[in-house]
């Protein structure tokens, strides 16, 4: 047998450019390919940078609340809550019970619609020609209609205020929410029947984009991505913010950390969110929805700094706020976006996979560019 | 074969159910939820907000009965600074407590509603008209005072419960003010006798 | 064509032969050129409406009743688009590639019997001609990818060529089974051999598997889901038809759809009994009914293809090729053996039983061997 022939090949550098055919926003990846296999990958972000943190330093505390809507524009309600939580922690404001329940309801509904959209888009990245997306959007539309009925806008809700929420839930809107929660398990069953056992999907997503548990912890990955890799960390259980300790729910954790696991974790989290919603809608007390001691204008916070975080549908969303002596504007305002942090190990997940997998892995990370670039 | 292809066939069954169901779905319940815009429009809930407008109490004299006093609180509190107000002054330069110029730049306004929350006179409210497309990007998207001024009846039409609550609040405030004035007039001390 | 020729001869007895032949040829060609692109236009409409309804929305419904004029609107739009050719591209090859995509598909339709006795040319090597000619469309992919002078087009073209070439083999092998049993390469003979109740080849065990293999091959050669990597290059590379705009792009689309139509027509001919069905026979009415049966079967296959497109995600390129070489190819070889057993075992029930058992067993074995990728996943839940 003669010596094996070594073929000289050149690597090919491709820029999966800012304009994606699939979704996720303006985001670029510089990929170096050896044949079909990814050798190096560099994510390039910043195409949607809108200077959110600097803007907040020039405006009073309440004025950056509408801007937090636009961070992760799928989950405006939970973004609002994270910011309100950070400010309330810093200023020591109490939140009435009804407002806490309302916030939980909104956050879990946000989780439902975000995961529905994320899973739908992941499947359309795999090539299912938008059928799962439109099924997911059918339910998402109802949730967005509910948001519009309560807060006035489908996505840019601007709903939480420091010390409560802006508008109360009426009997009509509560009935709407109950209707949504009743229908949702049926949609999940149909969706699972469509996709979960699908062999093509399993062939496409299993053993693809594996994220080992140690690497996830080291890279401070959070959210469904971390839980799919086996990291048992859910801020709702760890911190117990709001009235979450009162609800009985479980946190699904996966084993392998591949794309299929992340998909399944999101589906299971949707089921758990439905459980929480049922309890919250059952137990919501009557009462005030705003803390009357909080002023809307000329709101001042004593000097200090603090970090408030919640379990947003994408991971740990945190706001680090520093108030100076004047207290009218934030001195420093920093957002810890989950999508940005989760993107940093994109390269490690994609190495050794084929080009077609890169798009699928990116879809499973579930990024929203508004959050990545702020 | 059953273990292998089952997932695929299940998926086919789901889509077939959706396909045939879409022909039999009356009333947009489950399988077909398209609104044939512009012939039919999706119903908008009452709270829906798009861009602000100014409320005038009397439709016959909108400029005269405008509730806005040009206090400029909304201009200050607006996060993207889309409002521009100039106070109306009379010949001597005394402010007339109403705006001469009230411009809202629709391309800047982010529809947050903070101007509505901070207004002390219940004069600026959120409209729910979303068909605001214009043929130009700059001057055409700035709304001036005549465009923004709408009567209270319009406010009642688009947001009945909110408008009713606002009216009740204004009436209560007016009554309280009148009662206080009456009490002050009644409790006026008699003129002091010259000592 | 021969039927038309004979009919014309009865009609105009005095006319010279070459004139009658010429008219018959024109009629046959005209029929093919008119009907099958018309079916293509209909498919584009049906696909959009079908996918729409699957996805809980209406498809196009503004242009014409139920959106039926949408293909016309699309055609007009694409004709009026600017034709961009990259400066460094190889102009001649770039221009020819769409043509090479369309012509073989039309040529393959020449041997398909559309109705009783209605085949454009009754070659006695019909199936061989059809396969030989439809394989020529692979050239178009490569010409397009090469002439565009674009790294990504070349990559996409190579993947597409790999896909088409690997799926040729099981397709042809599954056709071989039919040819073995029928004993003739002529399409008319193949259809005629399926007369009788449940005489279609698809009702026999080797026919059912053969039909499945042939359909997989047809889907893959045409580039339809779940094998649509060349078509839907939203996964990074833009594919071999990036540098094409306007009508040339439309020609590529038409070539792809016509190729799939051609393959499906051949599939209908070989497995689903062609134009046979209750009521089809000689005579004008019988011929019309037979044409109706053929198109009904063709439309049913198209409906299933659209249905599949709306449901399943697509396979990755290497999984695609693995599916062809590791599953379809062995299955097609075993299919040949099973057909032989079915044919030569003298007692019919035993023959059926043996071949069916062999095929079922081989399917099971092959899925077990190849199913390593499909592992069960469990995720556990806990309260931390």
Tab-separated table of C-alpha atoms in Angstrom, chain A residues 201-339:
chain	number	residue	atom	x	y	z
A	201	UNK	CA	-36.086	16.907	12.707
A	202	UNK	CA	-34.394	14.447	14.997
A	203	UNK	CA	-31.784	13.664	12.372
A	204	UNK	CA	-31.208	17.342	11.882
A	205	UNK	CA	-30.962	18.426	15.472
A	206	UNK	CA	-29.686	15.577	17.580
A	207	UNK	CA	-25.979	15.532	18.358
A	208	UNK	CA	-25.707	18.955	16.759
A	209	UNK	CA	-24.336	21.902	18.665
A	210	UNK	CA	-23.575	20.098	21.879
A	211	UNK	CA	-22.747	22.387	24.757
A	212	UNK	CA	-21.033	20.586	27.625
A	213	UNK	CA	-22.200	21.447	31.119
A	214	UNK	CA	-18.805	22.653	32.333
A	215	UNK	CA	-18.417	24.996	29.406
A	216	UNK	CA	-21.899	26.356	29.949
A	217	UNK	CA	-21.150	27.196	33.544
A	218	UNK	CA	-17.795	28.714	32.670
A	219	UNK	CA	-19.243	30.924	29.970
A	220	UNK	CA	-22.120	32.058	32.222
A	221	UNK	CA	-24.768	30.768	29.918
A	222	UNK	CA	-28.233	31.050	31.339
A	223	UNK	CA	-31.758	30.248	30.434
A	224	UNK	CA	-33.050	27.306	28.430
A	225	UNK	CA	-29.642	26.871	26.831
A	226	UNK	CA	-27.956	26.215	30.144
A	227	UNK	CA	-30.754	24.036	31.401
A	228	UNK	CA	-30.556	21.918	28.288
A	229	UNK	CA	-26.917	21.233	29.080
A	230	UNK	CA	-27.750	20.036	32.539
A	231	UNK	CA	-27.156	23.171	34.596
A	232	UNK	CA	-29.896	23.322	37.185
A	233	UNK	CA	-30.286	27.038	37.460
A	234	UNK	CA	-33.511	28.956	37.199
A	235	UNK	CA	-33.597	32.397	38.749
A	236	UNK	CA	-37.255	32.027	39.540
A	237	UNK	CA	-36.294	29.254	41.918
A	238	UNK	CA	-32.932	30.541	43.031
A	239	UNK	CA	-33.827	34.158	43.755
A	240	UNK	CA	-37.512	33.736	44.290
A	241	UNK	CA	-38.297	37.266	43.150
A	242	UNK	CA	-41.846	38.523	43.020
A	243	UNK	CA	-44.356	35.979	44.246
A	244	UNK	CA	-42.794	33.021	42.443
A	245	UNK	CA	-42.197	31.052	45.652
A	246	UNK	CA	-45.953	30.748	46.002
A	247	UNK	CA	-46.348	28.813	42.791
A	248	UNK	CA	-45.764	25.157	42.297
A	249	UNK	CA	-43.879	24.440	39.126
A	250	UNK	CA	-40.963	22.395	37.953
A	251	UNK	CA	-37.956	23.297	35.909
A	252	UNK	CA	-37.102	20.994	33.015
A	253	UNK	CA	-33.430	20.169	32.698
A	254	UNK	CA	-31.839	18.277	29.859
A	255	UNK	CA	-28.845	16.040	29.544
A	256	UNK	CA	-26.914	16.446	26.347
A	257	UNK	CA	-27.259	20.078	25.434
A	258	UNK	CA	-27.763	19.653	21.740
A	259	UNK	CA	-30.257	21.498	19.621
A	260	UNK	CA	-32.949	18.910	20.132
A	261	UNK	CA	-32.616	19.215	23.874
A	262	UNK	CA	-32.998	22.979	23.694
A	263	UNK	CA	-36.081	22.580	21.569
A	264	UNK	CA	-37.593	20.076	23.991
A	265	UNK	CA	-36.719	22.207	27.013
A	266	UNK	CA	-38.574	25.120	25.495
A	267	UNK	CA	-41.637	23.009	24.843
A	268	UNK	CA	-41.557	21.662	28.387
A	269	UNK	CA	-41.081	25.156	29.775
A	270	UNK	CA	-44.170	26.237	27.917
A	271	UNK	CA	-46.143	23.544	29.662
A	272	UNK	CA	-44.788	24.639	33.031
A	273	UNK	CA	-45.633	28.238	32.247
A	274	UNK	CA	-49.205	27.188	31.578
A	275	UNK	CA	-49.224	25.580	35.028
A	276	UNK	CA	-47.984	28.746	36.684
A	277	UNK	CA	-50.546	30.796	34.805
A	278	UNK	CA	-53.373	28.605	35.912
A	279	UNK	CA	-52.344	29.067	39.525
A	280	UNK	CA	-51.803	32.795	39.182
A	281	UNK	CA	-55.103	33.414	37.456
A	282	UNK	CA	-56.844	31.432	40.121
A	283	UNK	CA	-55.216	33.146	43.079
A	284	UNK	CA	-54.936	36.756	41.990
A	285	UNK	CA	-56.111	38.968	44.853
A	286	UNK	CA	-58.024	42.196	44.650
A	287	UNK	CA	-56.293	45.318	45.760
A	288	UNK	CA	-54.253	48.259	44.590
A	289	UNK	CA	-52.146	47.851	41.524
A	290	UNK	CA	-49.717	50.677	42.207
A	291	UNK	CA	-47.781	51.890	45.159
A	292	UNK	CA	-49.295	55.351	45.765
A	293	UNK	CA	-46.128	56.662	47.421
A	294	UNK	CA	-44.172	56.541	44.162
A	295	UNK	CA	-44.129	59.719	42.157
A	296	UNK	CA	-44.196	59.676	38.407
A	297	UNK	CA	-42.366	62.949	37.870
A	298	UNK	CA	-39.293	64.075	39.813
A	299	UNK	CA	-38.660	60.563	40.974
A	300	UNK	CA	-35.388	60.425	42.893
A	301	UNK	CA	-33.378	57.504	44.131
A	302	UNK	CA	-30.827	57.789	46.934
A	303	UNK	CA	-27.230	57.239	45.918
A	304	UNK	CA	-26.052	53.672	45.573
A	305	UNK	CA	-25.888	50.826	43.129
A	306	UNK	CA	-27.736	47.622	42.664
A	307	UNK	CA	-28.340	44.737	40.336
A	308	UNK	CA	-31.762	43.337	39.640
A	309	UNK	CA	-32.309	40.253	37.538
A	310	UNK	CA	-35.112	38.046	36.340
A	311	UNK	CA	-35.471	34.851	34.398
A	312	UNK	CA	-36.425	36.208	31.031
A	313	UNK	CA	-37.442	33.672	28.392
A	314	UNK	CA	-33.943	33.839	26.970
A	315	UNK	CA	-31.950	33.653	30.163
A	316	UNK	CA	-30.826	35.917	32.932
A	317	UNK	CA	-31.725	39.483	32.160
A	318	UNK	CA	-30.097	41.856	34.597
A	319	UNK	CA	-29.954	45.604	35.089
A	320	UNK	CA	-27.056	47.132	36.949
A	321	UNK	CA	-27.950	50.636	38.055
A	322	UNK	CA	-25.841	53.245	39.754
A	323	UNK	CA	-27.514	56.314	41.230
A	324	UNK	CA	-25.444	59.310	42.164
A	325	UNK	CA	-26.219	61.968	44.763
A	326	UNK	CA	-28.589	63.905	42.551
A	327	UNK	CA	-30.602	60.774	41.916
A	328	UNK	CA	-32.738	62.048	39.057
A	329	UNK	CA	-30.955	60.254	36.243
A	330	UNK	CA	-29.016	57.046	36.420
A	331	UNK	CA	-25.308	57.653	36.702
A	332	UNK	CA	-24.606	54.313	35.081
A	333	UNK	CA	-27.102	51.979	33.569
A	334	UNK	CA	-25.975	48.631	32.271
A	335	UNK	CA	-28.009	45.810	30.832
A	336	UNK	CA	-26.803	42.226	31.094
A	337	UNK	CA	-28.433	40.776	28.004
A	338	UNK	CA	-28.838	36.997	27.943
A	339	UNK	CA	-28.659	36.713	24.163
